[in-house]
Short mmCIF file of C-alpha atoms in Angstrom, two decimals:
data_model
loop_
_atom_site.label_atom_id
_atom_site.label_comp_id
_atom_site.label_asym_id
_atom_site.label_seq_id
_atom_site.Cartn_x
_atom_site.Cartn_y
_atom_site.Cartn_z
CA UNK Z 1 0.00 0.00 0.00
CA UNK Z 2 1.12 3.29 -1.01
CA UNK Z 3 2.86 5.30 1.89
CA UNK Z 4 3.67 8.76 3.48
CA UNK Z 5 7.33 9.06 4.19
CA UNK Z 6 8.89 11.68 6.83
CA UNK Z 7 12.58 12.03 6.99
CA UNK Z 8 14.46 12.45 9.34
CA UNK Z 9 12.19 10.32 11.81
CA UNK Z 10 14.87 12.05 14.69
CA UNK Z 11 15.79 15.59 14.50
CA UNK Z 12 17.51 17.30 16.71
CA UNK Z 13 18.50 21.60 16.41
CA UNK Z 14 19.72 24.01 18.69
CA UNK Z 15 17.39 26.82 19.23
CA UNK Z 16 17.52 29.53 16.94
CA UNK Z 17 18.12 27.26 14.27
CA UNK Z 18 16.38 26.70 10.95
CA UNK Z 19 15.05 22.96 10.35
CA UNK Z 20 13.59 21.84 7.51
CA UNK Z 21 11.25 18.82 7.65
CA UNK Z 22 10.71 16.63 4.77
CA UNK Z 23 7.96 14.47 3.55
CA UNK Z 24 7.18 12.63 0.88
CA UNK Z 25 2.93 12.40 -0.08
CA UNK Z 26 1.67 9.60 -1.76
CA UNK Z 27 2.03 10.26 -5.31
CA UNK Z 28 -1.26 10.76 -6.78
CA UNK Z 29 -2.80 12.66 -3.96
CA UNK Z 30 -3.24 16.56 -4.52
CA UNK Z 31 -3.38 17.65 -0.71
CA UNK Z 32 -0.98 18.16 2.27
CA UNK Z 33 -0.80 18.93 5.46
CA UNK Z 34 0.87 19.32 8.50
CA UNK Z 35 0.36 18.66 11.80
CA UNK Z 36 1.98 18.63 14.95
CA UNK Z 37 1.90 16.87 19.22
CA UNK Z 38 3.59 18.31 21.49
CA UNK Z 39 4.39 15.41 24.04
CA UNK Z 40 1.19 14.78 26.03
CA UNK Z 41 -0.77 17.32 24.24
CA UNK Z 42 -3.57 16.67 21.27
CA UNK Z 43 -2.17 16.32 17.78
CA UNK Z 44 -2.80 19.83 16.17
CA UNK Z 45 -3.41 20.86 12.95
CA UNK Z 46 -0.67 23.05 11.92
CA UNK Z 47 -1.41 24.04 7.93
CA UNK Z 48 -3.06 22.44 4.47
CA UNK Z 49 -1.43 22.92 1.20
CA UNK Z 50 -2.85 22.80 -2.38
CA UNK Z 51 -2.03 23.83 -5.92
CA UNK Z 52 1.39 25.40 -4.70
CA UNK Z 53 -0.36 27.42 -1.90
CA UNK Z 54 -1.63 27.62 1.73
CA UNK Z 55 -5.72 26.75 1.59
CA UNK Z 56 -5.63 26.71 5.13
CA UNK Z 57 -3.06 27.42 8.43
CA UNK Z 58 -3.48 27.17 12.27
CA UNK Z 59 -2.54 29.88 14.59
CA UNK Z 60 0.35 27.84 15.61
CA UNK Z 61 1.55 28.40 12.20
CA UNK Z 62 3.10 31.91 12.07
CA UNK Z 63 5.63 33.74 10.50
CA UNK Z 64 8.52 31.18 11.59
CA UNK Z 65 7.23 28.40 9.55
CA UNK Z 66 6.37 28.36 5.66
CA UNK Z 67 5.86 25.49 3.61
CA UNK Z 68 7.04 24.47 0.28
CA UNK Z 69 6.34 21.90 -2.57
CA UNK Z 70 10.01 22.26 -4.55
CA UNK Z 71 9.53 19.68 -6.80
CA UNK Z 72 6.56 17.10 -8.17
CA UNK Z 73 7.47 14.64 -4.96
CA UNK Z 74 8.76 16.33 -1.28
CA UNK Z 75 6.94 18.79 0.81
CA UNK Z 76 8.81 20.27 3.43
CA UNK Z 77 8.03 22.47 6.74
CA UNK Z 78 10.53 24.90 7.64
CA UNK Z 79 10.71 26.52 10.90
CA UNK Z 80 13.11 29.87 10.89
CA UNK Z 81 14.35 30.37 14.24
CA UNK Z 82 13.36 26.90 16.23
CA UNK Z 83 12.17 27.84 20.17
CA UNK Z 84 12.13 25.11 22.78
CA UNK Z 85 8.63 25.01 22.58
CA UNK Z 86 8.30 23.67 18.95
CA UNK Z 87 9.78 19.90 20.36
CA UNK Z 88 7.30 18.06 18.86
CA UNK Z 89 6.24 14.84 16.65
CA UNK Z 90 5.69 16.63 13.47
CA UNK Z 91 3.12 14.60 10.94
CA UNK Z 92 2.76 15.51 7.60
CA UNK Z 93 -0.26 13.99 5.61
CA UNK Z 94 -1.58 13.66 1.94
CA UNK Z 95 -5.17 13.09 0.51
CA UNK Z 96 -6.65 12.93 -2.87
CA UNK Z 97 -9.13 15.51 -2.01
CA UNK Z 98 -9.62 18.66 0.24
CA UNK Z 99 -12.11 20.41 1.37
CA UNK Z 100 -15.20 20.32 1.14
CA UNK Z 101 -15.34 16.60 0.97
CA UNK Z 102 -14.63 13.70 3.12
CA UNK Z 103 -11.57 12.00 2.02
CA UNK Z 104 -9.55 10.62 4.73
CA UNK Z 105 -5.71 11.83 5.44
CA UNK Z 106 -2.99 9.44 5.13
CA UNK Z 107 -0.45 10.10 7.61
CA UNK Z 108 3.75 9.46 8.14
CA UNK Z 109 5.37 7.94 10.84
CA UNK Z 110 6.30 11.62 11.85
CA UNK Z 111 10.10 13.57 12.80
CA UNK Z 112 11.00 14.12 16.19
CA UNK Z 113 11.80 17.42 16.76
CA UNK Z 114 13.96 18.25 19.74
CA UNK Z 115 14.83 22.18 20.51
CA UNK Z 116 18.09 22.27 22.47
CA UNK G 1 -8.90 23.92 22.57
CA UNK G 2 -12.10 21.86 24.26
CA UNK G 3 -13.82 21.24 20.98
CA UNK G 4 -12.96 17.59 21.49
CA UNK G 5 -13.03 15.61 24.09
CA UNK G 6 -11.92 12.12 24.56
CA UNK G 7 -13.25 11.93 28.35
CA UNK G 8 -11.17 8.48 28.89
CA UNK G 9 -7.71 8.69 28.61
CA UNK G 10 -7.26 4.36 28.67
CA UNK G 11 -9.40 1.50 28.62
CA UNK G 12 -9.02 -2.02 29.70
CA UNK G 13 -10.43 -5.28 28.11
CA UNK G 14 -10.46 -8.35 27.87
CA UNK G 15 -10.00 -10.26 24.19
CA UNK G 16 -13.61 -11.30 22.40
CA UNK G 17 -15.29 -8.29 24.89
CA UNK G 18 -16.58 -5.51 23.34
CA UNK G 19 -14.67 -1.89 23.77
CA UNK G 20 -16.74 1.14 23.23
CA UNK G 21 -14.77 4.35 22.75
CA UNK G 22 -16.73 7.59 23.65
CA UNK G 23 -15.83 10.86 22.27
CA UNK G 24 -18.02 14.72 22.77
CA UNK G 25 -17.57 17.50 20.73
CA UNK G 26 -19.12 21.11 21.05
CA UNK G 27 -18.84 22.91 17.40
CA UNK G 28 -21.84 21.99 15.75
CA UNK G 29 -20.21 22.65 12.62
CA UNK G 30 -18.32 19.34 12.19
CA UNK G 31 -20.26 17.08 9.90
CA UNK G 32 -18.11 14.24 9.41
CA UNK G 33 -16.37 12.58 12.16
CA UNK G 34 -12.98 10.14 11.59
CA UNK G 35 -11.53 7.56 13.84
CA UNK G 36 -7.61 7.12 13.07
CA UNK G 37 -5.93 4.81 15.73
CA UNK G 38 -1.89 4.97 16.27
CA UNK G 39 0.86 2.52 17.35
CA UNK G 40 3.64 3.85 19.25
CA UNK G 41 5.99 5.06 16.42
CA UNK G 42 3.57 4.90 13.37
CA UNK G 43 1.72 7.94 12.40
CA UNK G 44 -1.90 8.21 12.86
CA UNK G 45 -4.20 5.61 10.46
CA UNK G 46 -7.43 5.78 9.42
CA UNK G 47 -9.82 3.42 11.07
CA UNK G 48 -13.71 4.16 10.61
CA UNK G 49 -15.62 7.43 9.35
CA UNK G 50 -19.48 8.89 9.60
CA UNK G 51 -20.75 11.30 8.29
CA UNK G 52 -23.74 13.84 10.32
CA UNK G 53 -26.52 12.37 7.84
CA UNK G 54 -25.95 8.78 8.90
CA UNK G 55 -26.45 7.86 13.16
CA UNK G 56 -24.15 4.25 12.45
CA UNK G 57 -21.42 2.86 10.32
CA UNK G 58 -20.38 -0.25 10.28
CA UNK G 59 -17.29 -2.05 8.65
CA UNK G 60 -16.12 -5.54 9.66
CA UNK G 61 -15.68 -5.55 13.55
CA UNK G 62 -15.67 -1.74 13.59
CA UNK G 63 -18.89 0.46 14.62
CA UNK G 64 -19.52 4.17 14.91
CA UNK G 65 -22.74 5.43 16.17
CA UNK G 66 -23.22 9.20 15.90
CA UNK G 67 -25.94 11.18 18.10
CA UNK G 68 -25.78 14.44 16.63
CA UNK G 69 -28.11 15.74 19.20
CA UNK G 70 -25.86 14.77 22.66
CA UNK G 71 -23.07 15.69 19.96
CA UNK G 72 -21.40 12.34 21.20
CA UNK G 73 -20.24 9.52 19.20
CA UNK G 74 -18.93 6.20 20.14
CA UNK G 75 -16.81 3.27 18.20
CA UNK G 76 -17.49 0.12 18.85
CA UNK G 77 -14.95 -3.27 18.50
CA UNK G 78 -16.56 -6.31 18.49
CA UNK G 79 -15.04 -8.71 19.65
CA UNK G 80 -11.52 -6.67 20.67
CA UNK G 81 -7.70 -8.38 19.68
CA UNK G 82 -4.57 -8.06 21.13
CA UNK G 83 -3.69 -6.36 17.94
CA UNK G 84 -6.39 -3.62 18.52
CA UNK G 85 -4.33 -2.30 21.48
CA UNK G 86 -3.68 1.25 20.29
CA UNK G 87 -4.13 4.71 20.77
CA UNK G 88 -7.50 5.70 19.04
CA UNK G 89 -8.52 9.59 18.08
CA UNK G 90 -11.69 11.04 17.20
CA UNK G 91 -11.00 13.86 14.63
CA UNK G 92 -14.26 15.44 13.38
CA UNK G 93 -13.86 18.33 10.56
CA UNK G 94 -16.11 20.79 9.64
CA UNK G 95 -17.74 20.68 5.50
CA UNK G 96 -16.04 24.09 4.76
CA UNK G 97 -12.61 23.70 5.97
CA UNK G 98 -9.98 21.32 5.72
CA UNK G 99 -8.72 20.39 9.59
CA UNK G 100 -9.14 17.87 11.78
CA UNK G 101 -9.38 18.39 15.25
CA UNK G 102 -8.19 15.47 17.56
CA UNK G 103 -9.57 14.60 20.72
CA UNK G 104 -6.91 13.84 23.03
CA UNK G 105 -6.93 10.13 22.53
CA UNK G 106 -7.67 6.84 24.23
CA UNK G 107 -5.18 4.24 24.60
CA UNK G 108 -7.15 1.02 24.95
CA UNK G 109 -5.32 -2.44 25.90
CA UNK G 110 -6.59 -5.57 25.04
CA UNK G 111 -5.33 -8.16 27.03
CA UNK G 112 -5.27 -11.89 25.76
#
């Protein structure tokens, strides 16, 4: 079965740093996300990407993180200047369809992401 | 963010018993309500889905009943595995948008 892929599954950054997350959606799906747990928290929606733009972003998702599609296979999360408080299990997600309909997400394994 | 709540955070059972997972929500604009469960290390995975026009869905050993007017749903596993043990989240969306919003999860254990 076809899969969402997250790499690295660890990552760890001192704070301040950029990181750039990376994701691979399943191929013929047209929709991506991103989402986000803080350890012992809910997992939280953090933005939803389609035709090359934002359709849709949390207020978690500010100025410090963009996304990008750079090519016809990865999508990627950067965040600018990392603070402690964005250690989290990052998930990124794919579907065939968006909104407005009821297609279900696919998700990957996630990154680790450990502020220093 | 209390728009979901998962009021269990672990349940217990024994194989072949039923386990019924309860989840509330308060924005009556979510109109389709997912199940994904999760196994430590794996990413979240769809499970079971109904939408607010049906009150039940069913799909081999999996059940969701909807009651749109306690805004409350439940899923049902009949009868429970070992291999069921898991973390399960109800993540309703509203129509217009494209989020999910995840209750905070209940880890049920099936025990042989």
């Amino acid at each position: 079965e076809p899969e969402v892929t997250q790499t690295p599954s660890h990552q760890v950054t001192q704070m301040g740093q950029e990181v750039i997350l990376r994701c691979v959606p399943i191929s013929n799906h047209l929709y991506f996300y991103w989402y986000r747990q803080i350890l012992g928290q809910k997992v939280e929606f953090l933005v939803s990407f389609y035709n090359n733009e934002i359709s849709e972003k949390s207020e978690i998702f500010d100025d410090q993180f963009s996304v990008e599609r750079p090519d016809g296979s990865n999508f990627t999360l950067k965040i600018r200047s990392t603070k402690l408080e964005d250690s989290a299990m990052y998930f990124c997600a794919s579907s065939n369809a968006g909104e407005s309909t009821n297609e279900k997400l696919f998700f990957g394994s996630g990154t680790q992401l450990s502020v220093l | 963010d209390q728009q979901v709540k998962q009021n269990s955070p672990s349940l217990s059972v024994q194989e072949g018993r039923i386990s019924i997972l309860n989840c509330d929500y308060t924005n009556s604009m979510f109109d389709y309500f997912l199940w994904y469960k999760k196994y430590p290390a794996e990413g979240p995975t769809f499970l079971i889905s109904i939408s607010s026009i049906k009150d039940k869905n069913e799909d081999g050993r999996f059940t969701v009943f909807l009651n749109k007017s306690a805004k409350h749903l439940s899923l049902h596993i009949v009868p429970s595995q070992p291999g069921d043990s898991a973390v399960y989240f109800c993540a309703p969306k509203e129509t217009s948008g494209s989020r999910l919003t995840f209750g905070e999860g209940t880890q049920l254990t099936v025990n042989p």
